[in-house]
Amino acid sequence: MTDHLDSLPELERGTGVPAHVQIERWLLESIAGGEMEPGDRLPGERELAARLGVSRMTLRQALATLERDGVLVRVPGRRGGAFVTEPRIECDLTGLAGFTEQMRRAHLRAEARILVAATVPASPAVAAALEVAAGEPVHEVARVRSAGQTPVALERSFFPALPGFLAQDLGGSLYALLAGHYDLAPRTALEHLDPVVAAPAEAAELGIEPGTPLMLIERTAYAAGGVPVEYARDLFRPDRVRVSVRSGVSAAAALPGRTAGR
């Protein structure tokens, strides 16, 4: 690990830009430029503050902002410190590019560990979304999705009781499976986002502590003609995934015709 003390910035005074903001920008530029890489440890607070000519409070303000944004993680203890994290993965909800396609765009390999693949009675919420009667059989598929061997999402999806569905390869794109085997390519989706905290079982699967903040994306996907083909409740780690949505007339107009793998 390199302390990167040779490339410290000269903070500008009287410019109207607070010192902590200048420090944040320097660290972000250093990471983007490859001077610091994921896993690198920053110098100790006392030393770094002294070399920058700022108080430890000012430095901590900058570090806290970068930690909140998922750029750094601070670990307590003698072997701790501030470490550069892996960059977050962009997850664009504007179209219907699922996890597999999102990872391809980020030049990462999408992996899936199947937790559940079973036919179950539809709960009232699942029945309402898939437009079937409560208690009717539906297929449930739950998977831990990983990027670069790091668990980043816990997906739980419900599908109509399509014949032979659970006998197919469920480790890849389920949207491609719907399109290729059943002519039910998802075309549109209604999605809701809510912040939640990880329950113990969810935390264990994602390799995080119980109570860690997660982003819940609840989705109903529809094939052509408005036929519901999936109801899902996906949990994403916000420290590893950043969710974005593009707005505007062109984006909205393009949405119905977009489809991709999940």
PDB file of C-alpha atoms in Angstrom:
ATOM      1  CA  MET A   1       0.000   0.000   0.000  1.00  0.00           C
ATOM      2  CA  THR A   2       1.273   3.461  -0.925  1.00  0.00           C
ATOM      3  CA  ASP A   3       0.536   6.539   1.156  1.00  0.00           C
ATOM      4  CA  HIS A   4       0.406   8.806  -1.927  1.00  0.00           C
ATOM      5  CA  LEU A   5       1.927  11.702   0.011  1.00  0.00           C
ATOM      6  CA  ASP A   6       3.924  12.869  -3.008  1.00  0.00           C
ATOM      7  CA  SER A   7       0.791  14.002  -4.836  1.00  0.00           C
ATOM      8  CA  LEU A   8      -0.911  16.012  -2.121  1.00  0.00           C
ATOM      9  CA  PRO A   9      -2.723  19.117  -3.407  1.00  0.00           C
ATOM     10  CA  GLU A  10      -1.990  22.689  -2.472  1.00  0.00           C
ATOM     11  CA  LEU A  11      -5.300  23.808  -0.972  1.00  0.00           C
ATOM     12  CA  GLU A  12      -6.448  27.189  -2.207  1.00  0.00           C
ATOM     13  CA  ARG A  13      -7.539  29.722   0.372  1.00  0.00           C
ATOM     14  CA  GLY A  14     -10.089  32.468  -0.110  1.00  0.00           C
ATOM     15  CA  THR A  15     -11.639  30.929  -3.230  1.00  0.00           C
ATOM     16  CA  GLY A  16     -15.018  30.257  -1.677  1.00  0.00           C
ATOM     17  CA  VAL A  17     -14.502  26.497  -2.031  1.00  0.00           C
ATOM     18  CA  PRO A  18     -14.305  24.933   1.467  1.00  0.00           C
ATOM     19  CA  ALA A  19     -11.159  22.988   2.270  1.00  0.00           C
ATOM     20  CA  HIS A  20     -13.082  19.751   2.842  1.00  0.00           C
ATOM     21  CA  VAL A  21     -14.622  20.020  -0.643  1.00  0.00           C
ATOM     22  CA  GLN A  22     -11.158  20.512  -2.171  1.00  0.00           C
ATOM     23  CA  ILE A  23      -9.947  17.417  -0.323  1.00  0.00           C
ATOM     24  CA  GLU A  24     -12.928  15.410  -1.577  1.00  0.00           C
ATOM     25  CA  ARG A  25     -12.222  16.477  -5.162  1.00  0.00           C
ATOM     26  CA  TRP A  26      -8.533  15.604  -4.842  1.00  0.00           C
ATOM     27  CA  LEU A  27      -9.282  12.144  -3.519  1.00  0.00           C
ATOM     28  CA  LEU A  28     -11.884  11.493  -6.210  1.00  0.00           C
ATOM     29  CA  GLU A  29      -9.464  12.625  -8.932  1.00  0.00           C
ATOM     30  CA  SER A  30      -6.681  10.495  -7.458  1.00  0.00           C
ATOM     31  CA  ILE A  31      -8.921   7.408  -7.508  1.00  0.00           C
ATOM     32  CA  ALA A  32     -10.217   8.139 -11.018  1.00  0.00           C
ATOM     33  CA  GLY A  33      -6.652   8.673 -12.240  1.00  0.00           C
ATOM     34  CA  GLY A  34      -5.432   5.370 -10.819  1.00  0.00           C
ATOM     35  CA  GLU A  35      -3.138   6.865  -8.169  1.00  0.00           C
ATOM     36  CA  MET A  36      -5.222   5.038  -5.567  1.00  0.00           C
ATOM     37  CA  GLU A  37      -6.931   1.729  -6.197  1.00  0.00           C
ATOM     38  CA  PRO A  38      -9.588  -0.343  -4.396  1.00  0.00           C
ATOM     39  CA  GLY A  39      -8.126  -1.703  -1.184  1.00  0.00           C
ATOM     40  CA  ASP A  40      -5.539   1.075  -0.781  1.00  0.00           C
ATOM     41  CA  ARG A  41      -5.354   2.570   2.685  1.00  0.00           C
ATOM     42  CA  LEU A  42      -5.120   6.336   3.129  1.00  0.00           C
ATOM     43  CA  PRO A  43      -2.455   7.726   5.469  1.00  0.00           C
ATOM     44  CA  GLY A  44      -3.498   8.179   9.107  1.00  0.00           C
ATOM     45  CA  GLU A  45      -5.724  11.121   9.903  1.00  0.00           C
ATOM     46  CA  ARG A  46      -3.159  12.939  12.008  1.00  0.00           C
ATOM     47  CA  GLU A  47      -0.428  12.697   9.359  1.00  0.00           C
ATOM     48  CA  LEU A  48      -2.691  13.463   6.410  1.00  0.00           C
ATOM     49  CA  ALA A  49      -4.292  16.476   8.099  1.00  0.00           C
ATOM     50  CA  ALA A  50      -0.869  17.871   8.995  1.00  0.00           C
ATOM     51  CA  ARG A  51       0.486  17.485   5.477  1.00  0.00           C
ATOM     52  CA  LEU A  52      -2.632  19.105   4.003  1.00  0.00           C
ATOM     53  CA  GLY A  53      -2.494  21.925   6.528  1.00  0.00           C
ATOM     54  CA  VAL A  54      -6.032  21.414   7.817  1.00  0.00           C
ATOM     55  CA  SER A  55      -7.588  20.386  11.100  1.00  0.00           C
ATOM     56  CA  ARG A  56      -8.515  16.760  11.680  1.00  0.00           C
ATOM     57  CA  MET A  57     -12.140  17.910  11.905  1.00  0.00           C
ATOM     58  CA  THR A  58     -11.952  19.316   8.365  1.00  0.00           C
ATOM     59  CA  LEU A  59     -10.331  16.126   7.096  1.00  0.00           C
ATOM     60  CA  ARG A  60     -12.922  13.979   8.839  1.00  0.00           C
ATOM     61  CA  GLN A  61     -15.680  16.006   7.183  1.00  0.00           C
ATOM     62  CA  ALA A  62     -14.246  15.158   3.766  1.00  0.00           C
ATOM     63  CA  LEU A  63     -13.767  11.499   4.641  1.00  0.00           C
ATOM     64  CA  ALA A  64     -17.287  11.230   6.043  1.00  0.00           C
ATOM     65  CA  THR A  65     -18.758  12.572   2.799  1.00  0.00           C
ATOM     66  CA  LEU A  66     -16.769  10.102   0.697  1.00  0.00           C
ATOM     67  CA  GLU A  67     -17.744   7.267   3.024  1.00  0.00           C
ATOM     68  CA  ARG A  68     -21.410   8.224   2.708  1.00  0.00           C
ATOM     69  CA  ASP A  69     -21.035   8.186  -1.096  1.00  0.00           C
ATOM     70  CA  GLY A  70     -19.448   4.741  -1.014  1.00  0.00           C
ATOM     71  CA  VAL A  71     -15.994   5.899  -2.172  1.00  0.00           C
ATOM     72  CA  LEU A  72     -14.249   5.068   1.096  1.00  0.00           C
ATOM     73  CA  VAL A  73     -14.848   2.714   3.984  1.00  0.00           C
ATOM     74  CA  ARG A  74     -13.454   3.494   7.437  1.00  0.00           C
ATOM     75  CA  VAL A  75     -12.460   0.590   9.650  1.00  0.00           C
ATOM     76  CA  PRO A  76     -11.805   1.135  13.379  1.00  0.00           C
ATOM     77  CA  GLY A  77      -8.923  -0.393  15.296  1.00  0.00           C
ATOM     78  CA  ARG A  78      -5.149  -0.512  15.097  1.00  0.00           C
ATOM     79  CA  ARG A  79      -5.234  -2.203  11.698  1.00  0.00           C
ATOM     80  CA  GLY A  80      -8.053   0.011  10.505  1.00  0.00           C
ATOM     81  CA  GLY A  81      -8.160   3.308   8.696  1.00  0.00           C
ATOM     82  CA  ALA A  82      -9.790   4.723   5.578  1.00  0.00           C
ATOM     83  CA  PHE A  83      -9.726   2.384   2.576  1.00  0.00           C
ATOM     84  CA  VAL A  84     -10.674   2.941  -1.050  1.00  0.00           C
ATOM     85  CA  THR A  85     -13.673   0.775  -1.942  1.00  0.00           C
ATOM     86  CA  GLU A  86     -14.607  -0.937  -5.160  1.00  0.00           C
ATOM     87  CA  PRO A  87     -16.485   1.499  -7.439  1.00  0.00           C
ATOM     88  CA  ARG A  88     -20.243   1.181  -7.299  1.00  0.00           C
ATOM     89  CA  ILE A  89     -22.043  -0.453 -10.197  1.00  0.00           C
ATOM     90  CA  GLU A  90     -24.463   1.730 -12.137  1.00  0.00           C
ATOM     91  CA  CYS A  91     -27.935   0.183 -12.330  1.00  0.00           C
ATOM     92  CA  ASP A  92     -30.078   2.087 -14.839  1.00  0.00           C
ATOM     93  CA  LEU A  93     -33.797   1.427 -14.381  1.00  0.00           C
ATOM     94  CA  THR A  94     -34.807   3.482 -17.415  1.00  0.00           C
ATOM     95  CA  GLY A  95     -35.063   0.431 -19.656  1.00  0.00           C
ATOM     96  CA  LEU A  96     -35.478  -3.219 -18.832  1.00  0.00           C
ATOM     97  CA  ALA A  97     -31.817  -4.157 -18.700  1.00  0.00           C
ATOM     98  CA  GLY A  98     -31.659  -6.720 -15.896  1.00  0.00           C
ATOM     99  CA  PHE A  99     -28.757  -7.631 -13.677  1.00  0.00           C
ATOM    100  CA  THR A 100     -26.978  -9.752 -16.296  1.00  0.00           C
ATOM    101  CA  GLU A 101     -27.021  -6.924 -18.834  1.00  0.00           C
ATOM    102  CA  GLN A 102     -26.075  -4.306 -16.228  1.00  0.00           C
ATOM    103  CA  MET A 103     -22.984  -6.333 -15.312  1.00  0.00           C
ATOM    104  CA  ARG A 104     -22.046  -6.742 -18.973  1.00  0.00           C
ATOM    105  CA  ARG A 105     -22.175  -2.968 -19.394  1.00  0.00           C
ATOM    106  CA  ALA A 106     -19.930  -2.560 -16.343  1.00  0.00           C
ATOM    107  CA  HIS A 107     -17.500  -5.146 -17.801  1.00  0.00           C
ATOM    108  CA  LEU A 108     -18.154  -7.464 -14.869  1.00  0.00           C
ATOM    109  CA  ARG A 109     -19.187 -11.085 -14.840  1.00  0.00           C
ATOM    110  CA  ALA A 110     -22.658 -11.663 -13.435  1.00  0.00           C
ATOM    111  CA  GLU A 111     -23.008 -14.729 -11.253  1.00  0.00           C
ATOM    112  CA  ALA A 112     -26.048 -16.294  -9.623  1.00  0.00           C
ATOM    113  CA  ARG A 113     -26.367 -18.613  -6.654  1.00  0.00           C
ATOM    114  CA  ILE A 114     -29.817 -20.171  -6.566  1.00  0.00           C
ATOM    115  CA  LEU A 115     -31.441 -20.274  -3.135  1.00  0.00           C
ATOM    116  CA  VAL A 116     -34.990 -21.264  -4.077  1.00  0.00           C
ATOM    117  CA  ALA A 117     -36.495 -22.733  -7.239  1.00  0.00           C
ATOM    118  CA  ALA A 118     -39.944 -24.099  -6.446  1.00  0.00           C
ATOM    119  CA  THR A 119     -43.619 -23.993  -7.296  1.00  0.00           C
ATOM    120  CA  VAL A 120     -45.533 -22.327  -4.458  1.00  0.00           C
ATOM    121  CA  PRO A 121     -49.060 -21.021  -3.772  1.00  0.00           C
ATOM    122  CA  ALA A 122     -49.420 -17.381  -4.760  1.00  0.00           C
ATOM    123  CA  SER A 123     -49.629 -15.004  -1.814  1.00  0.00           C
ATOM    124  CA  PRO A 124     -52.174 -12.179  -2.086  1.00  0.00           C
ATOM    125  CA  ALA A 125     -49.466  -9.712  -3.198  1.00  0.00           C
ATOM    126  CA  VAL A 126     -48.054 -12.101  -5.800  1.00  0.00           C
ATOM    127  CA  ALA A 127     -51.527 -13.034  -7.023  1.00  0.00           C
ATOM    128  CA  ALA A 128     -52.504  -9.388  -7.453  1.00  0.00           C
ATOM    129  CA  ALA A 129     -49.333  -8.601  -9.399  1.00  0.00           C
ATOM    130  CA  LEU A 130     -49.507 -11.649 -11.684  1.00  0.00           C
ATOM    131  CA  GLU A 131     -53.294 -11.399 -12.014  1.00  0.00           C
ATOM    132  CA  VAL A 132     -54.003 -14.922 -10.764  1.00  0.00           C
ATOM    133  CA  ALA A 133     -56.132 -16.161  -7.891  1.00  0.00           C
ATOM    134  CA  ALA A 134     -54.567 -16.276  -4.443  1.00  0.00           C
ATOM    135  CA  GLY A 135     -53.269 -19.768  -3.754  1.00  0.00           C
ATOM    136  CA  GLU A 136     -52.780 -20.650  -7.401  1.00  0.00           C
ATOM    137  CA  PRO A 137     -49.389 -22.201  -8.213  1.00  0.00           C
ATOM    138  CA  VAL A 138     -46.609 -19.855  -9.312  1.00  0.00           C
ATOM    139  CA  HIS A 139     -42.885 -20.370  -9.736  1.00  0.00           C
ATOM    140  CA  GLU A 140     -40.590 -18.768  -7.146  1.00  0.00           C
ATOM    141  CA  VAL A 141     -36.894 -18.200  -7.913  1.00  0.00           C
ATOM    142  CA  ALA A 142     -34.588 -16.599  -5.344  1.00  0.00           C
ATOM    143  CA  ARG A 143     -30.958 -15.915  -6.213  1.00  0.00           C
ATOM    144  CA  VAL A 144     -27.942 -14.136  -4.778  1.00  0.00           C
ATOM    145  CA  ARG A 145     -26.406 -12.083  -7.565  1.00  0.00           C
ATOM    146  CA  SER A 146     -22.695 -11.339  -7.499  1.00  0.00           C
ATOM    147  CA  ALA A 147     -20.353  -9.126  -9.487  1.00  0.00           C
ATOM    148  CA  GLY A 148     -16.696  -9.956  -9.422  1.00  0.00           C
ATOM    149  CA  GLN A 149     -17.412 -12.615  -6.755  1.00  0.00           C
ATOM    150  CA  THR A 150     -18.898  -9.978  -4.430  1.00  0.00           C
ATOM    151  CA  PRO A 151     -22.598 -10.442  -3.497  1.00  0.00           C
ATOM    152  CA  VAL A 152     -24.438  -7.268  -4.450  1.00  0.00           C
ATOM    153  CA  ALA A 153     -28.126  -8.226  -4.686  1.00  0.00           C
ATOM    154  CA  LEU A 154     -30.691 -10.685  -3.412  1.00  0.00           C
ATOM    155  CA  GLU A 155     -33.398 -11.316  -6.004  1.00  0.00           C
ATOM    156  CA  ARG A 156     -36.741 -12.978  -5.293  1.00  0.00           C
ATOM    157  CA  SER A 157     -38.987 -13.348  -8.335  1.00  0.00           C
ATOM    158  CA  PHE A 158     -42.343 -14.982  -8.981  1.00  0.00           C
ATOM    159  CA  PHE A 159     -43.492 -16.135 -12.407  1.00  0.00           C
ATOM    160  CA  PRO A 160     -46.680 -17.675 -13.792  1.00  0.00           C
ATOM    161  CA  ALA A 161     -46.705 -21.489 -13.647  1.00  0.00           C
ATOM    162  CA  LEU A 162     -45.095 -21.888 -17.072  1.00  0.00           C
ATOM    163  CA  PRO A 163     -44.561 -25.546 -18.050  1.00  0.00           C
ATOM    164  CA  GLY A 164     -40.974 -26.725 -17.633  1.00  0.00           C
ATOM    165  CA  PHE A 165     -39.778 -23.361 -16.324  1.00  0.00           C
ATOM    166  CA  LEU A 166     -37.953 -24.693 -13.262  1.00  0.00           C
ATOM    167  CA  ALA A 167     -36.193 -27.352 -15.344  1.00  0.00           C
ATOM    168  CA  GLN A 168     -34.442 -24.660 -17.403  1.00  0.00           C
ATOM    169  CA  ASP A 169     -31.073 -23.073 -16.607  1.00  0.00           C
ATOM    170  CA  LEU A 170     -31.951 -20.557 -13.897  1.00  0.00           C
ATOM    171  CA  GLY A 171     -28.410 -19.289 -13.420  1.00  0.00           C
ATOM    172  CA  GLY A 172     -28.478 -16.909 -16.360  1.00  0.00           C
ATOM    173  CA  SER A 173     -30.892 -14.327 -17.697  1.00  0.00           C
ATOM    174  CA  LEU A 174     -34.454 -15.167 -16.705  1.00  0.00           C
ATOM    175  CA  TYR A 175     -35.770 -12.516 -19.087  1.00  0.00           C
ATOM    176  CA  ALA A 176     -33.957 -14.244 -21.957  1.00  0.00           C
ATOM    177  CA  LEU A 177     -35.555 -17.497 -20.794  1.00  0.00           C
ATOM    178  CA  LEU A 178     -39.016 -15.920 -20.865  1.00  0.00           C
ATOM    179  CA  ALA A 179     -38.370 -14.504 -24.328  1.00  0.00           C
ATOM    180  CA  GLY A 180     -36.697 -17.526 -25.900  1.00  0.00           C
ATOM    181  CA  HIS A 181     -38.768 -20.408 -24.520  1.00  0.00           C
ATOM    182  CA  TYR A 182     -42.161 -18.826 -23.919  1.00  0.00           C
ATOM    183  CA  ASP A 183     -42.348 -15.805 -26.256  1.00  0.00           C
ATOM    184  CA  LEU A 184     -42.977 -13.618 -23.200  1.00  0.00           C
ATOM    185  CA  ALA A 185     -40.222 -11.038 -23.461  1.00  0.00           C
ATOM    186  CA  PRO A 186     -40.742  -8.354 -20.786  1.00  0.00           C
ATOM    187  CA  ARG A 187     -41.523  -5.033 -22.459  1.00  0.00           C
ATOM    188  CA  THR A 188     -42.495  -2.695 -19.645  1.00  0.00           C
ATOM    189  CA  ALA A 189     -42.294  -2.660 -15.865  1.00  0.00           C
ATOM    190  CA  LEU A 190     -43.682  -0.789 -12.882  1.00  0.00           C
ATOM    191  CA  GLU A 191     -41.061  -0.394 -10.182  1.00  0.00           C
ATOM    192  CA  HIS A 192     -41.092   1.034  -6.657  1.00  0.00           C
ATOM    193  CA  LEU A 193     -37.978   1.887  -4.632  1.00  0.00           C
ATOM    194  CA  ASP A 194     -37.859   1.851  -0.842  1.00  0.00           C
ATOM    195  CA  PRO A 195     -34.978   1.996   1.664  1.00  0.00           C
ATOM    196  CA  VAL A 196     -34.966  -0.956   4.070  1.00  0.00           C
ATOM    197  CA  VAL A 197     -32.537  -2.648   6.450  1.00  0.00           C
ATOM    198  CA  ALA A 198     -31.153  -6.168   6.123  1.00  0.00           C
ATOM    199  CA  ALA A 199     -32.783  -8.912   8.177  1.00  0.00           C
ATOM    200  CA  PRO A 200     -30.370 -11.501   9.602  1.00  0.00           C
ATOM    201  CA  ALA A 201     -31.064 -14.077   6.866  1.00  0.00           C
ATOM    202  CA  GLU A 202     -30.686 -11.487   4.107  1.00  0.00           C
ATOM    203  CA  ALA A 203     -27.504 -10.129   5.665  1.00  0.00           C
ATOM    204  CA  ALA A 204     -25.998 -13.615   5.819  1.00  0.00           C
ATOM    205  CA  GLU A 205     -26.598 -14.184   2.111  1.00  0.00           C
ATOM    206  CA  LEU A 206     -25.149 -10.792   1.141  1.00  0.00           C
ATOM    207  CA  GLY A 207     -22.150 -10.978   3.470  1.00  0.00           C
ATOM    208  CA  ILE A 208     -23.102  -7.885   5.473  1.00  0.00           C
ATOM    209  CA  GLU A 209     -24.162  -7.081   9.013  1.00  0.00           C
ATOM    210  CA  PRO A 210     -27.860  -7.300  10.035  1.00  0.00           C
ATOM    211  CA  GLY A 211     -29.387  -3.846  10.008  1.00  0.00           C
ATOM    212  CA  THR A 212     -27.228  -2.667   7.090  1.00  0.00           C
ATOM    213  CA  PRO A 213     -29.178  -0.320   4.769  1.00  0.00           C
ATOM    214  CA  LEU A 214     -30.431  -1.889   1.549  1.00  0.00           C
ATOM    215  CA  MET A 215     -32.446  -0.625  -1.408  1.00  0.00           C
ATOM    216  CA  LEU A 216     -35.618  -2.587  -2.158  1.00  0.00           C
ATOM    217  CA  ILE A 217     -36.847  -2.534  -5.756  1.00  0.00           C
ATOM    218  CA  GLU A 218     -40.333  -3.997  -6.107  1.00  0.00           C
ATOM    219  CA  ARG A 219     -41.220  -4.674  -9.718  1.00  0.00           C
ATOM    220  CA  THR A 220     -43.974  -6.076 -11.900  1.00  0.00           C
ATOM    221  CA  ALA A 221     -42.837  -6.769 -15.465  1.00  0.00           C
ATOM    222  CA  TYR A 222     -45.213  -7.079 -18.410  1.00  0.00           C
ATOM    223  CA  ALA A 223     -44.937  -8.739 -21.811  1.00  0.00           C
ATOM    224  CA  ALA A 224     -46.620  -7.442 -24.939  1.00  0.00           C
ATOM    225  CA  GLY A 225     -50.302  -6.730 -24.425  1.00  0.00           C
ATOM    226  CA  GLY A 226     -49.798  -5.950 -20.738  1.00  0.00           C
ATOM    227  CA  VAL A 227     -49.503  -9.604 -19.684  1.00  0.00           C
ATOM    228  CA  PRO A 228     -47.747  -9.765 -16.270  1.00  0.00           C
ATOM    229  CA  VAL A 229     -44.811 -12.189 -16.392  1.00  0.00           C
ATOM    230  CA  GLU A 230     -42.840 -11.400 -13.236  1.00  0.00           C
ATOM    231  CA  TYR A 231     -43.318  -9.990  -9.759  1.00  0.00           C
ATOM    232  CA  ALA A 232     -40.032  -9.347  -7.967  1.00  0.00           C
ATOM    233  CA  ARG A 233     -38.653  -7.940  -4.735  1.00  0.00           C
ATOM    234  CA  ASP A 234     -34.937  -7.304  -5.184  1.00  0.00           C
ATOM    235  CA  LEU A 235     -32.595  -6.107  -2.438  1.00  0.00           C
ATOM    236  CA  PHE A 236     -29.490  -4.202  -3.523  1.00  0.00           C
ATOM    237  CA  ARG A 237     -26.453  -3.189  -1.483  1.00  0.00           C
ATOM    238  CA  PRO A 238     -26.230   0.604  -1.933  1.00  0.00           C
ATOM    239  CA  ASP A 239     -22.527   0.497  -1.095  1.00  0.00           C
ATOM    240  CA  ARG A 240     -21.993  -1.567  -4.267  1.00  0.00           C
ATOM    241  CA  VAL A 241     -24.842  -0.477  -6.540  1.00  0.00           C
ATOM    242  CA  ARG A 242     -26.072   2.988  -7.481  1.00  0.00           C
ATOM    243  CA  VAL A 243     -29.568   3.103  -8.975  1.00  0.00           C
ATOM    244  CA  SER A 244     -30.298   5.711 -11.641  1.00  0.00           C
ATOM    245  CA  VAL A 245     -33.296   6.639 -13.787  1.00  0.00           C
ATOM    246  CA  ARG A 246     -33.227   8.855 -16.858  1.00  0.00           C
ATOM    247  CA  SER A 247     -36.210  11.136 -17.371  1.00  0.00           C
ATOM    248  CA  GLY A 248     -37.535  12.989 -20.381  1.00  0.00           C
ATOM    249  CA  VAL A 249     -39.817  12.484 -23.347  1.00  0.00           C
ATOM    250  CA  SER A 250     -37.270  10.481 -25.341  1.00  0.00           C
ATOM    251  CA  ALA A 251     -36.516   8.124 -22.438  1.00  0.00           C
ATOM    252  CA  ALA A 252     -40.194   7.562 -21.714  1.00  0.00           C
ATOM    253  CA  ALA A 253     -40.958   6.943 -25.370  1.00  0.00           C
ATOM    254  CA  ALA A 254     -38.192   4.384 -25.647  1.00  0.00           C
ATOM    255  CA  LEU A 255     -39.204   2.417 -22.566  1.00  0.00           C
ATOM    256  CA  PRO A 256     -41.951   0.133 -23.972  1.00  0.00           C
ATOM    257  CA  GLY A 257     -39.741  -1.250 -26.730  1.00  0.00           C
ATOM    258  CA  ARG A 258     -36.676  -2.006 -24.606  1.00  0.00           C
ATOM    259  CA  THR A 259     -35.937  -5.446 -23.325  1.00  0.00           C
ATOM    260  CA  ALA A 260     -32.852  -7.184 -22.011  1.00  0.00           C
ATOM    261  CA  GLY A 261     -31.617  -9.968 -19.811  1.00  0.00           C
ATOM    262  CA  ARG A 262     -32.152 -10.356 -16.111  1.00  0.00           C
TER     263      ARG A 262
END
